[in-house]
Short mmCIF file of C-alpha atoms and ligand atoms in Angstrom, two decimals:
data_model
loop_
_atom_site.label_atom_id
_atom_site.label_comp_id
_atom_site.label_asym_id
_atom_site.label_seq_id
_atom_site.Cartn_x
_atom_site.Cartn_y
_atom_site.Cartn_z
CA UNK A 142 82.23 81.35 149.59
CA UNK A 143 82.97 78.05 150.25
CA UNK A 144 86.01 75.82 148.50
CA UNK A 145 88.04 73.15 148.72
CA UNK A 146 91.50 72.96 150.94
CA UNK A 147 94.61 72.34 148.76
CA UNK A 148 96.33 69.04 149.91
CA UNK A 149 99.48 70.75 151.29
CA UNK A 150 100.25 74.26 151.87
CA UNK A 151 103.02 76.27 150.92
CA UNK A 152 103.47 77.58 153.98
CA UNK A 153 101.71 77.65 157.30
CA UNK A 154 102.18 80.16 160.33
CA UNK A 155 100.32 81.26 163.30
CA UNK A 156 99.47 84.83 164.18
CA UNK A 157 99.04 85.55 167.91
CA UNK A 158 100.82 88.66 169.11
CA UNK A 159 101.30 91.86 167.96
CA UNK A 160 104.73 91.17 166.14
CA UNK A 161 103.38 88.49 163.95
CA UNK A 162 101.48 90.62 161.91
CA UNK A 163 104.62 92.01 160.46
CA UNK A 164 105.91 88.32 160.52
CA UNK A 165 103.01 87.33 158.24
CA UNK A 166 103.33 90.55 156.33
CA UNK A 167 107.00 89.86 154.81
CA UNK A 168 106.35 86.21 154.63
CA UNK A 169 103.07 86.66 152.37
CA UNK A 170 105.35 89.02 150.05
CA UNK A 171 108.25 86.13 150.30
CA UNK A 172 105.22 83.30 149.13
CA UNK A 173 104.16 85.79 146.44
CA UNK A 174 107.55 86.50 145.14
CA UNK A 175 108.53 82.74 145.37
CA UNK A 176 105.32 81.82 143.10
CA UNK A 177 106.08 84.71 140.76
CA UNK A 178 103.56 87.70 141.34
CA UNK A 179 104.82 91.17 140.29
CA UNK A 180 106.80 93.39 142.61
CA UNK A 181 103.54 95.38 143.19
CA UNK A 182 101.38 93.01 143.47
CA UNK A 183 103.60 91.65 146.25
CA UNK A 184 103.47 94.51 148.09
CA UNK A 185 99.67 94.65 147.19
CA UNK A 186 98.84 91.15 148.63
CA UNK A 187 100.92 91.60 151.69
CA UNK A 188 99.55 94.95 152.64
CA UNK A 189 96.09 93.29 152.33
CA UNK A 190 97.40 90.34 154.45
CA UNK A 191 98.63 92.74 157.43
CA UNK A 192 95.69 94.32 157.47
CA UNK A 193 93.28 91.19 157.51
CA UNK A 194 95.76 89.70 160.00
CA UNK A 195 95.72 93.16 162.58
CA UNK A 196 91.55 92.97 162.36
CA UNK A 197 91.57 89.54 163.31
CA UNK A 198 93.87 89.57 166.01
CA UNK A 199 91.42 92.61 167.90
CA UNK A 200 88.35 90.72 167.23
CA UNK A 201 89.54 86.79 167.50
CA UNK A 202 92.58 86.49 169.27
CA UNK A 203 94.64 85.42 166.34
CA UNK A 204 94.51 83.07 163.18
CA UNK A 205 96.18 80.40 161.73
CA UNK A 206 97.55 81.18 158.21
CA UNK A 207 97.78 79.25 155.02
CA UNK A 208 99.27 79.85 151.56
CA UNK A 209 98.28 77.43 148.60
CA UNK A 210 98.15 78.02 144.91
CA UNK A 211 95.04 77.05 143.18
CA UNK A 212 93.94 76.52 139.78
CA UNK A 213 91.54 78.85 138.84
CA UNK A 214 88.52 78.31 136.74
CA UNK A 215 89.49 80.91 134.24
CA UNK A 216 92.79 78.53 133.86
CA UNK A 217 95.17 80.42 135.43
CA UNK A 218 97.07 79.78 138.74
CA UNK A 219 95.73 81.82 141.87
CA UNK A 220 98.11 82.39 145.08
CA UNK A 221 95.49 81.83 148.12
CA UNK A 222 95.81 83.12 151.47
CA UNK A 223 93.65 81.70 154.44
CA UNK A 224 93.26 82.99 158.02
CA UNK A 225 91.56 81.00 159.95
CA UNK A 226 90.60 82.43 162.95
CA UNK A 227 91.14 81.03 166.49
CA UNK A 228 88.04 81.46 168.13
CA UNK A 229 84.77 81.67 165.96
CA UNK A 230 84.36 85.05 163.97
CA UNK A 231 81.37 86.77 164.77
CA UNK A 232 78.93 85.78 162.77
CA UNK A 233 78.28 88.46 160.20
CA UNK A 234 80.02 91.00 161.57
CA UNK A 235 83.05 90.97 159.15
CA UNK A 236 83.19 91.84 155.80
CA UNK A 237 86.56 92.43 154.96
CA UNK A 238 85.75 92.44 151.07
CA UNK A 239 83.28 95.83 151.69
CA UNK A 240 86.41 98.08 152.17
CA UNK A 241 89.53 99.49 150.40
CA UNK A 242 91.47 96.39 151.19
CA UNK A 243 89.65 93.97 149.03
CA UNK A 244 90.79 96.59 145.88
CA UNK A 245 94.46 95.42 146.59
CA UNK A 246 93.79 91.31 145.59
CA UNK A 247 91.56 89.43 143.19
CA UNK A 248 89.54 88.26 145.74
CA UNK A 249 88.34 88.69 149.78
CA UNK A 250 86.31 87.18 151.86
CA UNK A 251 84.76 85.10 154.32
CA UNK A 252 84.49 81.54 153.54
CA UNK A 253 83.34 78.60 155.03
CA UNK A 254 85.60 75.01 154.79
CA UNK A 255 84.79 72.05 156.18
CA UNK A 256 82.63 73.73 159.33
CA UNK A 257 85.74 76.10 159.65
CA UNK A 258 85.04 79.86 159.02
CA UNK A 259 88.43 81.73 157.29
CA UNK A 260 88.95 84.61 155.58
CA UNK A 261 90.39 83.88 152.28
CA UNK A 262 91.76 86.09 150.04
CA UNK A 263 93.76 85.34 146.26
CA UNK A 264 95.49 87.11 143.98
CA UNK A 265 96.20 86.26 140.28
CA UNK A 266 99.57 84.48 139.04
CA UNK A 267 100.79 85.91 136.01
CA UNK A 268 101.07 84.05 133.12
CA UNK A 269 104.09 83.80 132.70
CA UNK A 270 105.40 82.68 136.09
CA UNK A 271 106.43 79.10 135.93
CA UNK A 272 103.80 76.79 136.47
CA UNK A 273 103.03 74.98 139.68
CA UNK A 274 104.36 71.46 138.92
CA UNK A 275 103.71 69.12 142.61
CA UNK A 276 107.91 68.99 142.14
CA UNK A 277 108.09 72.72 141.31
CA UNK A 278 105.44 73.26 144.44
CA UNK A 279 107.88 70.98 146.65
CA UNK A 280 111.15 73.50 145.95
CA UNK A 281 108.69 76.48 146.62
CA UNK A 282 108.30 74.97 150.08
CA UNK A 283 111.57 74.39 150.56
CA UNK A 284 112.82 77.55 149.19
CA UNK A 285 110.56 79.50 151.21
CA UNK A 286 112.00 76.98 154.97
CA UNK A 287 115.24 78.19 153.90
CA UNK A 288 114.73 81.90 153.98
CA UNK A 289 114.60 82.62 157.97
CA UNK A 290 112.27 84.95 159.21
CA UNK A 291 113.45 88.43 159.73
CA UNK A 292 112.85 90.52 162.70
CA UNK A 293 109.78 93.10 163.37
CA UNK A 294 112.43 95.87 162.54
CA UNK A 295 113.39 94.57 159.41
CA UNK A 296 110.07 94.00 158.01
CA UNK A 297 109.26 97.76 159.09
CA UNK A 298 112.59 98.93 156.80
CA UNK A 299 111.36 97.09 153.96
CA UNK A 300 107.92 98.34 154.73
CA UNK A 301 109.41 101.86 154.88
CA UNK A 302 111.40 100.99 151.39
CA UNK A 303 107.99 100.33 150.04
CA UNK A 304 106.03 103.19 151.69
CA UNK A 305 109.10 105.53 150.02
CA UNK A 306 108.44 104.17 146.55
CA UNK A 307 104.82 104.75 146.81
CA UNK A 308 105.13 108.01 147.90
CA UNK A 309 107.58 108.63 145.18
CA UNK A 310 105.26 107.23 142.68
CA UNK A 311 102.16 108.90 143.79
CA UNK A 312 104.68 111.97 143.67
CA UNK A 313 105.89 111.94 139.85
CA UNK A 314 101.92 111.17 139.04
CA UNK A 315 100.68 114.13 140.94
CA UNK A 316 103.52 115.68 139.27
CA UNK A 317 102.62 114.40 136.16
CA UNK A 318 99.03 115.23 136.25
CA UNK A 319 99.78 118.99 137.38
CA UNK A 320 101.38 118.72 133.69
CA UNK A 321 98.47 117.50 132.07
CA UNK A 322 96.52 119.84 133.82
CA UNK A 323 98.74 122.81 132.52
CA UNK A 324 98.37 121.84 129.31
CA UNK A 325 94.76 120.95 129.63
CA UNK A 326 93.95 124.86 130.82
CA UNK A 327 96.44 125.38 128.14
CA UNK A 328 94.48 124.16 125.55
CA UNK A 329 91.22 125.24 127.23
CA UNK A 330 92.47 128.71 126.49
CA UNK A 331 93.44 128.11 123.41
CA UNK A 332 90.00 126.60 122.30
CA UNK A 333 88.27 129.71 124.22
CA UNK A 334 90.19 132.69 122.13
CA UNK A 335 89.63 130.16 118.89
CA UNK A 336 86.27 130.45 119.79
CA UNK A 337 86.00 133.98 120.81
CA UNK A 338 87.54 134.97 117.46
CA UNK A 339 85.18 132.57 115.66
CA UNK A 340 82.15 134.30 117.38
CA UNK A 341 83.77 137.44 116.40
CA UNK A 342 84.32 136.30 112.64
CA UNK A 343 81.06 135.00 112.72
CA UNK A 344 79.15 138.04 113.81
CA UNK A 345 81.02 140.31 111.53
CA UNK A 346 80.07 137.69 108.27
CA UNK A 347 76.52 138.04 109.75
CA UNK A 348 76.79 141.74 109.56
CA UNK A 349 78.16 141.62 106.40
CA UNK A 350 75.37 139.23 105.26
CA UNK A 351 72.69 141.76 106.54
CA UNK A 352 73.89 144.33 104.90
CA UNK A 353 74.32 142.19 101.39
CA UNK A 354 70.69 141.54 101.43
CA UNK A 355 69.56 145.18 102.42
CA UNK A 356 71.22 146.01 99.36
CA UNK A 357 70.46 143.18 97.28
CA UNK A 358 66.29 144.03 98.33
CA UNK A 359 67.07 147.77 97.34
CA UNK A 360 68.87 146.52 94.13
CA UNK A 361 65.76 144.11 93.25
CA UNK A 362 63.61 146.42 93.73
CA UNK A 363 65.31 149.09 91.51
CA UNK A 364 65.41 146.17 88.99
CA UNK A 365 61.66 145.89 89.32
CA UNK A 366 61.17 149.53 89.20
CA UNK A 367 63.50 149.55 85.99
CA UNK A 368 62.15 146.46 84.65
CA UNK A 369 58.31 147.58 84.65
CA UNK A 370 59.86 151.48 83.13
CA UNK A 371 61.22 149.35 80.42
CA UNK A 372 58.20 147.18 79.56
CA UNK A 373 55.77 150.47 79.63
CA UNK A 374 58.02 152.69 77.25
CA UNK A 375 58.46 149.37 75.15
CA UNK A 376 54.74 148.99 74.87
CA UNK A 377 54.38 152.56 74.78
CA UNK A 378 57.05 153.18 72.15
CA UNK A 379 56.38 150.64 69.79
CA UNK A 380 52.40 151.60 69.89
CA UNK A 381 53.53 154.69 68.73
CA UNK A 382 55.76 153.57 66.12
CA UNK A 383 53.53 151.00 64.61
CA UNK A 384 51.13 153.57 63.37
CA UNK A 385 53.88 155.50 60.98
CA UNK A 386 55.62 152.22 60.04
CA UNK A 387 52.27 150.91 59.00
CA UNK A 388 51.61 153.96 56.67
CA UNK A 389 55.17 153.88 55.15
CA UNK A 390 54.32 149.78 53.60
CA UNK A 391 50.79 151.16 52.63
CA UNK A 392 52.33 154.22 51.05
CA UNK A 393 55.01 151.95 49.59
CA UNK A 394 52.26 149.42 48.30
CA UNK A 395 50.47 152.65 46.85
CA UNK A 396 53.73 153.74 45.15
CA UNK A 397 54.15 150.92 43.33
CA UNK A 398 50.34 149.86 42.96
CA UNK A 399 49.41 149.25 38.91
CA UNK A 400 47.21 152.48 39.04
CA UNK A 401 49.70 154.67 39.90
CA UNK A 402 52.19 156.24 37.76
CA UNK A 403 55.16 154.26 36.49
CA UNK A 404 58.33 154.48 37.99
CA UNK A 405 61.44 154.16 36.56
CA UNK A 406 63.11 150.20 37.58
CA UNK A 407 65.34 152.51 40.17
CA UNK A 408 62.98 154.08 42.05
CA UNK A 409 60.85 150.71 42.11
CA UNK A 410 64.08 149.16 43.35
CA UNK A 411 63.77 151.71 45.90
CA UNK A 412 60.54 151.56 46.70
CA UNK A 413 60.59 147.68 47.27
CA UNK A 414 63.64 148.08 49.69
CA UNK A 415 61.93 150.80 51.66
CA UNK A 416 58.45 148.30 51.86
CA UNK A 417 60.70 145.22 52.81
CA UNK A 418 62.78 147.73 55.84
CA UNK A 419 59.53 148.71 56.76
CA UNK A 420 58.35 145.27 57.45
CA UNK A 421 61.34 144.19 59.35
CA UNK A 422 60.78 147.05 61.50
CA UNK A 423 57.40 146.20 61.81
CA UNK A 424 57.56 142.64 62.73
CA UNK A 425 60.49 144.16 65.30
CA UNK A 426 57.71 146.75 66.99
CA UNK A 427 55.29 144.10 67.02
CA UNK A 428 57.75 141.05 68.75
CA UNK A 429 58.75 144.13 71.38
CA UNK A 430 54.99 144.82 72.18
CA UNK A 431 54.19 141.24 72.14
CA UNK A 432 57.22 141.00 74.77
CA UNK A 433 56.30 144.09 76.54
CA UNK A 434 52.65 143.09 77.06
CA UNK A 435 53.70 139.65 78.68
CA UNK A 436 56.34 141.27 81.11
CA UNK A 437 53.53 143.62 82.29
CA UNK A 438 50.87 140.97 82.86
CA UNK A 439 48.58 142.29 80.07
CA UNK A 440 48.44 139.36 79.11
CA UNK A 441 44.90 137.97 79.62
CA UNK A 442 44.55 133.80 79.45
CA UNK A 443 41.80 132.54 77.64
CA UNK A 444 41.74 128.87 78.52
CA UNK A 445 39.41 126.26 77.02
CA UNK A 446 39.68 122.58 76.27
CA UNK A 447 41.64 122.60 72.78
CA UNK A 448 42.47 119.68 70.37
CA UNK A 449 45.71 119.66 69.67
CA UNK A 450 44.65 118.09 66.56
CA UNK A 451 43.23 121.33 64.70
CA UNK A 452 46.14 123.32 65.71
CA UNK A 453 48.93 121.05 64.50
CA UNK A 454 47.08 120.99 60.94
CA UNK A 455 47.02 124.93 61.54
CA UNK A 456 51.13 124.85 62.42
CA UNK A 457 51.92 122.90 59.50
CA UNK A 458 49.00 124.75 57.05
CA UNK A 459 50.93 128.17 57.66
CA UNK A 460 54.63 127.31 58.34
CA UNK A 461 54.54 125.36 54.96
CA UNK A 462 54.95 128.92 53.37
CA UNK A 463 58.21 129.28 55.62
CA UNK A 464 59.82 125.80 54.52
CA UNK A 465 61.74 127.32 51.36
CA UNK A 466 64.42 124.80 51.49
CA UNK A 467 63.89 121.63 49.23
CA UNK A 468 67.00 120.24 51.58
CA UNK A 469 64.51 120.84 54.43
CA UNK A 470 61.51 118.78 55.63
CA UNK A 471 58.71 120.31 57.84
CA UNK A 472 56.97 117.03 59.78
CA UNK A 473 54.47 117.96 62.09
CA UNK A 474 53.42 114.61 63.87
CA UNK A 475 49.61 115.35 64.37
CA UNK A 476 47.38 113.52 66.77
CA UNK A 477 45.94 110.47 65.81
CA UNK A 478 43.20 110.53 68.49
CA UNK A 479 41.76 113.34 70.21
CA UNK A 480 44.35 115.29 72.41
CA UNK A 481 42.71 117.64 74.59
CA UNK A 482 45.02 120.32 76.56
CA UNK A 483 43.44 122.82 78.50
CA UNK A 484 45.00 125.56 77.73
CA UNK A 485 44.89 129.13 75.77
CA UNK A 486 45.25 128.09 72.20
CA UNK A 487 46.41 131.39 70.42
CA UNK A 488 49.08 131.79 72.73
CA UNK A 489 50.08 127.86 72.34
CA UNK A 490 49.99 128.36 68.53
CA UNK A 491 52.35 131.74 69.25
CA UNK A 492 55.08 129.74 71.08
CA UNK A 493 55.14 126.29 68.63
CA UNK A 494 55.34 128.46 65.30
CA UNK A 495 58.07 130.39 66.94
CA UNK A 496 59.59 127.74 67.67
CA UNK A 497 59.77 125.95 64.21
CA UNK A 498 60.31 129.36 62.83
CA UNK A 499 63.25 129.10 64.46
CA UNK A 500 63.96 125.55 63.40
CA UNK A 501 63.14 126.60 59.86
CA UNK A 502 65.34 129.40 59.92
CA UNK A 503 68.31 127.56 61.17
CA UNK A 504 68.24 124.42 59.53
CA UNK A 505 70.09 123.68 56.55
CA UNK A 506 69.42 120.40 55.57
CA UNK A 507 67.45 117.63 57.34
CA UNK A 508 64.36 118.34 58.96
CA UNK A 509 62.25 120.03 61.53
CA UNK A 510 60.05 118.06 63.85
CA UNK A 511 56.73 118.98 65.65
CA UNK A 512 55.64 116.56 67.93
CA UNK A 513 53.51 115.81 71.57
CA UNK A 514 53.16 113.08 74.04
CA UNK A 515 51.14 112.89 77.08
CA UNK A 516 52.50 111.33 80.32
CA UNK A 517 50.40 111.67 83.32
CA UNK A 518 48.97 115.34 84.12
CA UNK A 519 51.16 116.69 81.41
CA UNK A 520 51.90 117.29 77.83
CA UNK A 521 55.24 117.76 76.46
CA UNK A 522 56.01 119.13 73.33
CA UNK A 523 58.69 118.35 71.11
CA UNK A 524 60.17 121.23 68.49
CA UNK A 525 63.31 119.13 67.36
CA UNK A 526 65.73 120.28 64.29
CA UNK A 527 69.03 118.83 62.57
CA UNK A 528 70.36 122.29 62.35
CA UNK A 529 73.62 123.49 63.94
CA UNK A 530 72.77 122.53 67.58
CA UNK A 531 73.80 125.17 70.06
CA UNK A 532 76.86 125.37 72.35
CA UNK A 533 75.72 124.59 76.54
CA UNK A 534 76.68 127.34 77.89
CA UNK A 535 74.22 129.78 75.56
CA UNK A 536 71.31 127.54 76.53
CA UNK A 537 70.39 130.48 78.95
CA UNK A 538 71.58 133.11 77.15
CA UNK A 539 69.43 132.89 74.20
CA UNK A 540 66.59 133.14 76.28
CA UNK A 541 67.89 136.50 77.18
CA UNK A 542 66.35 139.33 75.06
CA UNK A 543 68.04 140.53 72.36
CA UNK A 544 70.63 137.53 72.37
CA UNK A 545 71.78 135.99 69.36
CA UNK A 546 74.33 133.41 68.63
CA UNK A 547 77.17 134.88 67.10
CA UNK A 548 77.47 133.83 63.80
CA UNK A 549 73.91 133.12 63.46
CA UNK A 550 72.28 136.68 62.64
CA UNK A 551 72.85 136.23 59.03
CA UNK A 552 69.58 134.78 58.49
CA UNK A 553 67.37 137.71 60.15
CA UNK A 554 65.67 137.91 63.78
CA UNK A 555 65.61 140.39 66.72
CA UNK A 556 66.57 138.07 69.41
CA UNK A 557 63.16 138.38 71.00
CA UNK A 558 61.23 135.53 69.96
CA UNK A 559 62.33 133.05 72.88
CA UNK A 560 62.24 135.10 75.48
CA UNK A 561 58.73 135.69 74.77
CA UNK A 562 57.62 132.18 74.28
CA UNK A 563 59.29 131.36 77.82
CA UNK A 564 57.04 134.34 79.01
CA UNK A 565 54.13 132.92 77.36
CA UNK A 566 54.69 129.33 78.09
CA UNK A 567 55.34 130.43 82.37
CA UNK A 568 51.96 132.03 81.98
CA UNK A 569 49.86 129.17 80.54
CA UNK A 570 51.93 127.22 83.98
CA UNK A 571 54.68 125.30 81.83
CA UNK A 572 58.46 125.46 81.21
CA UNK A 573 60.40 125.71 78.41
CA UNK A 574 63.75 123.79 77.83
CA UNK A 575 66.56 123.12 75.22
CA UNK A 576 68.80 119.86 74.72
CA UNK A 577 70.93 120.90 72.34
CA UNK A 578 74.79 120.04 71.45
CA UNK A 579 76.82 122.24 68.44
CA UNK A 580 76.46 119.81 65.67
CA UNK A 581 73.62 117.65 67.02
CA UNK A 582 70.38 120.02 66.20
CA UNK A 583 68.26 121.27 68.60
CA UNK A 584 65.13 120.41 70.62
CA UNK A 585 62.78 122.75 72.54
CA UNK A 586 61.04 121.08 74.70
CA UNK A 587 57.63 122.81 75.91
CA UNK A 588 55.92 121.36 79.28
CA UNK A 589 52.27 122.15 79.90
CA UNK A 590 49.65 120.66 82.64
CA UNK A 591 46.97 118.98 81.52
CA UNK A 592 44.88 121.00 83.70
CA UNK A 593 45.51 124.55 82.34
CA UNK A 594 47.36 127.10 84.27
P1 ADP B 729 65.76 135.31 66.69
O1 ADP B 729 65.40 133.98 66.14
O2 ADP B 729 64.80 136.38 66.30
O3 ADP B 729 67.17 135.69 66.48
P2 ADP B 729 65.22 134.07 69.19
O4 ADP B 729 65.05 134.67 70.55
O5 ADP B 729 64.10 133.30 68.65
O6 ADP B 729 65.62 135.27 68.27
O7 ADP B 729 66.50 133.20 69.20
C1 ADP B 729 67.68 133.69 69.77
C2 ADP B 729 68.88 133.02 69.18
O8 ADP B 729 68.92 131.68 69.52
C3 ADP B 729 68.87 133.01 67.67
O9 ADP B 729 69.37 134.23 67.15
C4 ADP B 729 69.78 131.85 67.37
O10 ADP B 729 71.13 132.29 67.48
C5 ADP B 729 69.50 130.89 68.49
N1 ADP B 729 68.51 129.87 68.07
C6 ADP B 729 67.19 129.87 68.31
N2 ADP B 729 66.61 128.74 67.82
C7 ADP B 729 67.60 128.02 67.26
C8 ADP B 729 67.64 126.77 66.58
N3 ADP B 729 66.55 126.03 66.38
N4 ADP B 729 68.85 126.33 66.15
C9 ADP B 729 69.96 127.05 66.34
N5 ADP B 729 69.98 128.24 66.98
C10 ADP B 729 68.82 128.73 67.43
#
């Protein structure tokens, strides 16, 4: 460290015996006070300054000591402290700014000026202490000739002062940290019975969860059990029914057959309405063992590569008899180049005739759309109407067996015909959708992979 000497000190003493160390002690606080430093770091400096000034009077004999105020790099004023010693410092040996002492000023150290070895040591002016004018420098110096130097004793009662507010300090912090530390273990216990009763809270939820799925697996699989019970007695059930409900239409058709005997207009009225019960019960039996057969898996695919071509022509050939309404138009939008779809084609027919069944059925006026689009490994189909839409929160429900919109049974059905086609249209490996608003028609919307299941 090496610097440059200010022109004149502030103050210059020697330190040679014993007593000056508490000479140079209270003066350094004086010279820091005088130049404005803090109360503490008055203390602070001067402390540092005895202690400097008691190792070099073991080790040199004494110093010569200087107090200048610099301006520091970092534009602020610096109070300075030099101690030169009276006989060379060994070289090396000292290093005052290794030990607790350098922590009390800004800097410590040993520097070299002009040839002459010191130890130097500075502490920071504040900022707002009044700035070091030569004239304002000039009343420092005298300020600091006028105040007489007071004896060893004196010195050791302010030093005692000073050693009594420390203590008292360190004192209220101690004190103040055994508070902090109370409420620290405080709040430590807090956290750890929060904790413990969250552990607790939590196990007992996982308990609970345990138990929720043990009975939600024993309440699946007693769905499962019920579920297949229901689709064999359906498909048992309506196998047996079909056989008597298929003799009561012949019988009926035989009744009223040309070669048989007249009947009165009554009992031909009567006739007819048994025939036309008959055939609504029919077409029920057969929808529930259509159902019942895809719930069970007896459903057997049989994929090949279909046009969709041929089958739209079939869609529109047959459902042409269905389109009664003049008000109503049927547009099936076929294919204009091959469309091939691997896929099972009697079941494909199954779910896009139900479909515009239903469209038929439900429409008023306005028309019902068939159409298809590929887009990349799939084709979607489009079963659009401009009937009377239905509300967003039946969109599941109708899939539901049985289900029908209230309102909406006047015009026939069993409630079974989409929850077949979503069985059929899972098992060819597609999904089947609705967009559909109350007022806004309705359009089923049938996905299938290119591929085939
Ligand atoms: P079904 O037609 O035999 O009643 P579905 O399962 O095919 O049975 O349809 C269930 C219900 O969904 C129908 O009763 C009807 O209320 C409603 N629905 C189906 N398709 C349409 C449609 N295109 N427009 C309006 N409502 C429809």
């Amino acid at each position: 460290m090496t610097g440059e000497p200010a022109a004149q000190p502030l103050l210059q003493m020697a330190l040679r015996v014993e007593q000056d160390i508490f000479v140079i002690r209270q003066r350094g606080r004086e010279v820091a006070a005088v130049v404005g430093l803090e109360h503490q770091d008055q203390v602070r400096i001067a402390t540092a300054l005895s202690e400097v000034a008691r190792d070099l009077l073991g080790m040199t004999g004494g110093a010569d000591v200087t107090f200048h105020i610099d301006a520091g790099a970092d534009g602020r004023h610096h109070l300075r402290a030099d101690l030169a010693p009276v006989t060379p410092l060994p070289a090396g040996h000292y290093q005052p700014q290794s030990g607790a002492v350098s922590r009390l000023v800004d800097t410590l150290g040993v520097a070299t000026v002009e040839g002459v070895t010191v130890v130097r040591m500075s502490r920071r002016v504040p900022a707002n202490a009044p700035i070091p004018t030569p004239e304002r420098l000039a009343e420092f110096r005298s300020e600091l000739g006028r105040i007489a130097p007071a004896s060893a004793l004196d010195e050791l009662t302010v030093q005692n002062g000073q050693l009594i507010a420390a203590l008292d300090e360190v004192r209220s912090q101690r004190d103040e940290l055994a508070v902090l530390n109370e409420e620290l273990a405080e709040t430590n216990r807090g956290v750890l019975a929060l904790y413990n009763q969250l552990t607790e809270e939590l196990e007992e939820t996982n308990r609970g969860v345990v138990a929720l799925y043990a009975e939600l697996d024993e309440k699946s699989a007693q769905l499962r059990a019920a579920s297949e019970s229901k689709s064999r007695f359906l498909a048992n059930v309506s196998h047996e029914l079909r056989a008597p409900v298929t003799a009561i239409i012949g019988l009926g058709r035989l009744l009223t057959d040309s070669a048989s005997d007249p009947l009165t207009d009554e009992q031909g009225d009567q006739v007819e309405l048994i025939r036309s019960s008959a055939a609504d019960l029919l077409n029920l039996v057969n929808e529930l063992l259509d159902l019942a057969k895809a719930e069970s898996g007896r459903i057997e695919l049989d994929l090949s590569d279909v046009d969709l071509r041929p089958v739209f022509g079939q869609l529109r050939g047959t459902l042409r008899a269905l389109a009664t309404r003049p008000e109503v138009e049927l547009v099936v939008e076929e294919p204009s180049t091959p469309a091939l779809l691997r896929t099972d084609e009697v079941l494909l027919g199954q779910v896009l005739r139900n479909l515009l069944h239903n469209g038929l059925k439900f429409t008023e006026r306005g028309e019902v759309r068939l159409r298809a689009h590929q887009q990349g490994d799939r084709w979607t189909f489009e079963v659009s109407d401009t009937g009377p839409g239905i509300a967003p929160e039946l969109h599941d429900r109708i899939f539901e067996e049985f289900y029908q919109v209230p309102g909406a049974t006047r015009v026939g059905g069993t409630g079974l015909g989409l929850p077949y086609a979503r069985r059929l249209v899972t098992l060819l490996g597609g999904t089947l959708e609705l967009t559909s608003e109350p007022g806004r028609g309705s359009t089923f919307h049938v996905s299938l992979p290119v591929g085939g299941a």
